Amino acid sequence: MAHACYVCSFYPVPDGEGVECPHCHRLQYGTKCPRCGQNAPTRVKDFRVFCTACGFERGALSGNGIAMPINMVGKPSQFGGIATRVLGTAGLAVTLLLVTFVTIAAVAYSSTILGALAVLLATFGSVAAFLLMRGGKKLQQQGERAQHDAREQAVAAAAKARGGAITAAEAAAVLEVHVAEADALLTAIAKEGARAHVEISNEGVVKYVFHDAAPVHVAPTTAAQPVTGVRVDTQTPVATSQSADPKQVAQQRVDREFEELKKTRAAKGD
Ligand SMILES: [Zn+2]
Ligand SMILES: [Zn+2]
């Protein structure tokens, strides 16, 4: 089964846990919900799987397929990354200690062999520690990215299930995080402007209103093939009067934002 990307509406994105959209490269979670019809991440409670968007029970945890609950997405990578970095730091400390001892011994006994050993230890130890720390950092970043994308997908789906709008408190309950954290995520999405904006009701309640992404049309012949990501975008929307289709202009803006996102992610080394 496949679905349209929750960010850019690119079709098809295969169902599953952590599947990357070939167009905007967002990671997507969950299979289609039978009640709200959305591909939304799941939440696990008492060994049963629920839809984060509408709360519908999707079945038992041991049922069909692997469910990655929203509060677990990215966590193994984040923990693994931190552990690897700690290991790297410890490795560096041990190397430093060993090199110091061997150097002292080399000086005390005027031994060239011990001196050479100290140099070798210092080289291999620091290279190993560096690799561990770099690998750990990368793993941690992957985990953070997965968590961010899953949370975005969950709040967007939850907003749609609530008629298009969601408050920070509601999003916090969906994501099982503090309201401030949910508010920061929603504010970031609203700031991007393409998918949501802020509305304040007469009662002073701040709501985040989600709109549908401009659809990405894919010709049937290219739909089956993976998109390689080569695309030509005009930096300035075509300003001629006959082509000022607001949908097209919006699409171009979304495309540019994705390109920027891709660049920042590439720069981060993902
Ligand atoms: Zn996409
Ligand atoms: Zn649902």
XYZ file of C-alpha atoms and ligand atoms in Angstrom:
272
model
C 0.000 0.000 0.000
C 1.064 3.521 -0.638
C -0.073 6.969 0.390
C 0.447 10.612 -0.527
C 3.208 12.407 1.398
C 1.792 14.320 4.366
C 4.018 17.312 3.608
C 4.157 17.695 -0.172
C 1.358 15.300 -1.289
C 3.807 13.436 -3.505
C 2.352 10.106 -4.547
C 3.255 7.293 -4.040
C 5.101 7.002 -0.745
C 5.083 3.333 0.375
C 3.419 2.634 3.739
C 5.624 1.630 6.642
C 7.661 2.939 9.531
C 10.261 5.602 8.724
C 9.771 5.558 4.934
C 11.325 8.616 3.263
C 9.291 10.669 0.777
C 11.238 10.625 -2.522
C 10.271 14.254 -3.144
C 10.638 16.200 0.131
C 12.587 13.526 2.065
C 10.374 13.619 5.138
C 10.227 10.358 7.057
C 6.718 8.919 7.338
C 5.213 6.530 9.816
C 2.154 4.320 10.138
C -0.265 2.610 7.828
C -3.634 3.935 6.700
C -6.072 4.345 9.570
C -9.431 2.639 8.888
C -11.363 5.420 10.653
C -9.726 8.758 9.717
C -8.130 7.454 6.502
C -4.768 9.059 7.282
C -1.290 7.633 7.412
C -0.445 8.719 10.929
C 2.073 7.450 13.481
C 0.701 5.188 16.184
C 0.639 5.266 19.956
C 0.923 2.164 22.120
C -1.035 1.757 25.365
C -1.487 -1.492 27.268
C -0.022 -3.479 24.346
C -2.614 -2.098 21.929
C -1.901 0.218 19.002
C -3.895 3.449 18.547
C -4.030 6.113 15.806
C -2.375 9.358 16.993
C -4.691 11.379 14.753
C -8.132 10.120 15.804
C -7.475 7.691 18.666
C -8.921 4.711 16.784
C -7.568 1.368 17.947
C -5.536 -0.178 15.146
C -5.204 -3.571 16.878
C -2.925 -5.497 19.194
C 0.776 -4.672 19.360
C 1.739 -8.169 18.187
C -0.608 -7.896 15.202
C 0.311 -7.312 11.575
C 3.571 -5.554 10.869
C 5.932 -3.655 13.147
C 4.456 -0.627 14.860
C 6.847 2.138 15.882
C 4.939 4.137 18.499
C 5.341 7.910 18.324
C 7.133 8.170 21.671
C 9.724 5.589 20.544
C 10.546 6.958 17.072
C 14.193 7.977 16.931
C 14.846 7.011 20.549
C 17.059 3.949 19.874
C 19.285 6.037 17.564
C 19.404 8.897 20.061
C 20.336 6.629 22.969
C 22.777 4.670 20.822
C 24.327 7.917 19.646
C 24.788 9.226 23.178
C 26.240 5.886 24.338
C 28.681 5.848 21.413
C 29.793 9.395 22.172
C 30.310 8.534 25.833
C 32.359 5.529 24.720
C 34.438 7.787 22.464
C 35.072 10.241 25.312
C 36.028 7.395 27.651
C 38.325 5.976 24.960
C 40.054 9.340 24.667
C 40.533 9.568 28.435
C 41.984 6.033 28.596
C 44.291 6.813 25.646
C 45.529 9.972 27.351
C 46.239 8.074 30.573
C 48.063 5.238 28.783
C 50.116 7.601 26.632
C 51.140 9.574 29.739
C 52.297 6.427 31.578
C 54.157 5.024 28.578
C 55.810 8.415 27.932
C 56.950 8.663 31.568
C 58.324 5.111 31.348
C 60.024 5.917 28.017
C 61.752 8.937 29.576
C 62.650 7.069 32.787
C 64.263 4.148 30.936
C 65.430 6.250 27.945
C 63.679 3.675 25.753
C 63.028 4.465 22.092
C 60.742 1.435 21.804
C 58.509 2.778 24.599
C 58.640 6.216 22.977
C 57.462 4.769 19.677
C 54.727 2.852 21.533
C 53.486 6.107 23.093
C 53.246 7.716 19.636
C 51.382 4.674 18.243
C 48.981 4.611 21.195
C 48.291 8.322 20.880
C 47.607 8.019 17.136
C 45.364 4.944 17.196
C 43.597 5.944 20.393
C 42.657 9.416 19.215
C 41.582 8.217 15.760
C 39.342 5.529 17.304
C 37.875 8.027 19.778
C 37.262 10.561 17.008
C 35.470 7.969 14.845
C 33.314 6.890 17.769
C 32.350 10.445 18.626
C 31.578 11.337 15.024
C 29.518 8.164 14.519
C 27.676 8.807 17.752
C 26.839 12.350 16.766
C 25.511 11.211 13.396
C 23.380 8.500 14.998
C 21.998 11.018 17.459
C 21.134 13.440 14.640
C 19.369 10.659 12.712
C 17.297 9.928 15.799
C 16.412 13.588 16.275
C 15.395 13.887 12.633
C 13.166 10.793 12.815
C 11.525 12.073 15.996
C 10.950 15.519 14.501
C 9.409 14.168 11.288
C 7.167 11.699 13.130
C 5.927 14.433 15.457
C 5.208 16.779 12.555
C 3.286 14.036 10.776
C 1.322 13.236 13.927
C 0.250 16.829 14.648
C -0.687 17.446 11.003
C -2.838 14.287 10.958
C -4.322 15.073 14.378
C -5.229 18.584 13.201
C -6.969 17.168 10.118
C -8.882 14.680 12.263
C -10.080 17.656 14.358
C -11.384 19.594 11.375
C -8.095 21.222 10.388
C -7.013 22.989 13.577
C -5.168 21.973 16.725
C -4.060 23.728 19.923
C -0.683 23.290 21.588
C -2.353 21.471 24.519
C -4.060 19.006 22.155
C -0.809 18.435 20.264
C 1.021 17.858 23.551
C -1.492 15.122 24.449
C -1.092 13.515 21.012
C 2.715 13.544 21.161
C 2.959 12.806 24.907
C 5.256 15.799 25.429
C 5.096 19.040 27.424
C 2.861 21.796 26.052
C 5.876 24.093 25.562
C 7.558 21.459 23.366
C 4.401 20.934 21.289
C 3.967 24.700 21.010
C 7.540 25.114 19.738
C 6.977 22.450 17.066
C 3.674 23.995 15.924
C 5.205 27.473 15.879
C 8.040 26.189 13.674
C 5.556 24.608 11.234
C 3.477 27.802 11.159
C 6.609 29.896 10.573
C 7.419 27.820 7.481
C 4.022 29.020 6.292
C 3.350 26.344 3.694
C 1.328 23.959 5.829
C -0.179 25.875 8.723
C -0.853 29.307 10.163
C -1.785 30.697 13.578
C -5.307 31.812 14.416
C -6.494 33.355 17.664
C -10.151 32.809 18.533
C -12.413 35.393 20.191
C -11.778 33.615 23.491
C -8.046 34.145 22.993
C -7.275 30.481 22.260
C -4.293 30.051 19.932
C -5.006 27.511 17.217
C -2.780 26.177 14.477
C -4.755 25.776 11.278
C -3.372 23.250 8.814
C -4.058 23.491 5.099
C -3.579 20.849 2.446
C -0.243 20.891 0.685
C -0.366 21.792 -2.981
C -0.455 18.420 -4.710
C 2.616 17.192 -6.494
C 1.459 15.731 -9.749
C 3.274 12.669 -10.914
C 2.843 11.314 -14.404
C 1.759 7.635 -14.396
C 4.919 6.672 -16.283
C 7.237 8.135 -13.658
C 5.110 7.151 -10.672
C 6.523 3.640 -10.603
C 10.146 4.785 -10.732
C 12.014 6.276 -7.815
C 12.519 10.004 -8.220
C 16.216 10.826 -8.149
C 15.678 14.326 -6.847
C 16.891 16.196 -9.910
C 14.512 19.030 -10.376
C 14.735 22.510 -11.824
C 13.153 25.210 -9.735
C 12.773 28.814 -10.682
C 13.981 30.988 -7.825
C 11.428 33.663 -8.655
C 7.864 32.704 -9.529
C 6.885 33.511 -13.105
C 5.199 36.892 -12.870
C 3.358 36.908 -16.184
C -0.334 37.622 -15.789
C -1.613 34.458 -17.506
C 0.450 32.025 -15.422
C -0.195 33.537 -12.004
C -2.058 30.419 -10.861
C -1.935 30.696 -7.053
C -1.615 26.918 -6.733
C 1.450 26.926 -8.980
C 3.024 29.830 -7.151
C 2.424 28.093 -3.830
C 3.906 24.879 -5.227
C 7.034 26.701 -6.353
C 7.424 28.217 -2.919
C 7.018 24.807 -1.262
C 9.567 23.324 -3.668
C 12.078 26.036 -2.819
C 11.588 25.417 0.877
C 12.197 21.715 0.368
C 15.381 22.468 -1.534
C 16.579 24.631 1.347
C 15.616 21.933 3.828
C 17.506 19.368 1.792
C 20.570 21.623 1.711
C 20.537 22.167 5.477
C 20.123 18.429 5.996
C 22.939 17.672 3.563
C 25.107 20.189 5.397
C 24.313 18.417 8.679
C 25.583 15.243 7.056
C 22.361 13.211 6.956
Zn 6.982 14.682 0.495
Zn -7.077 7.598 12.635
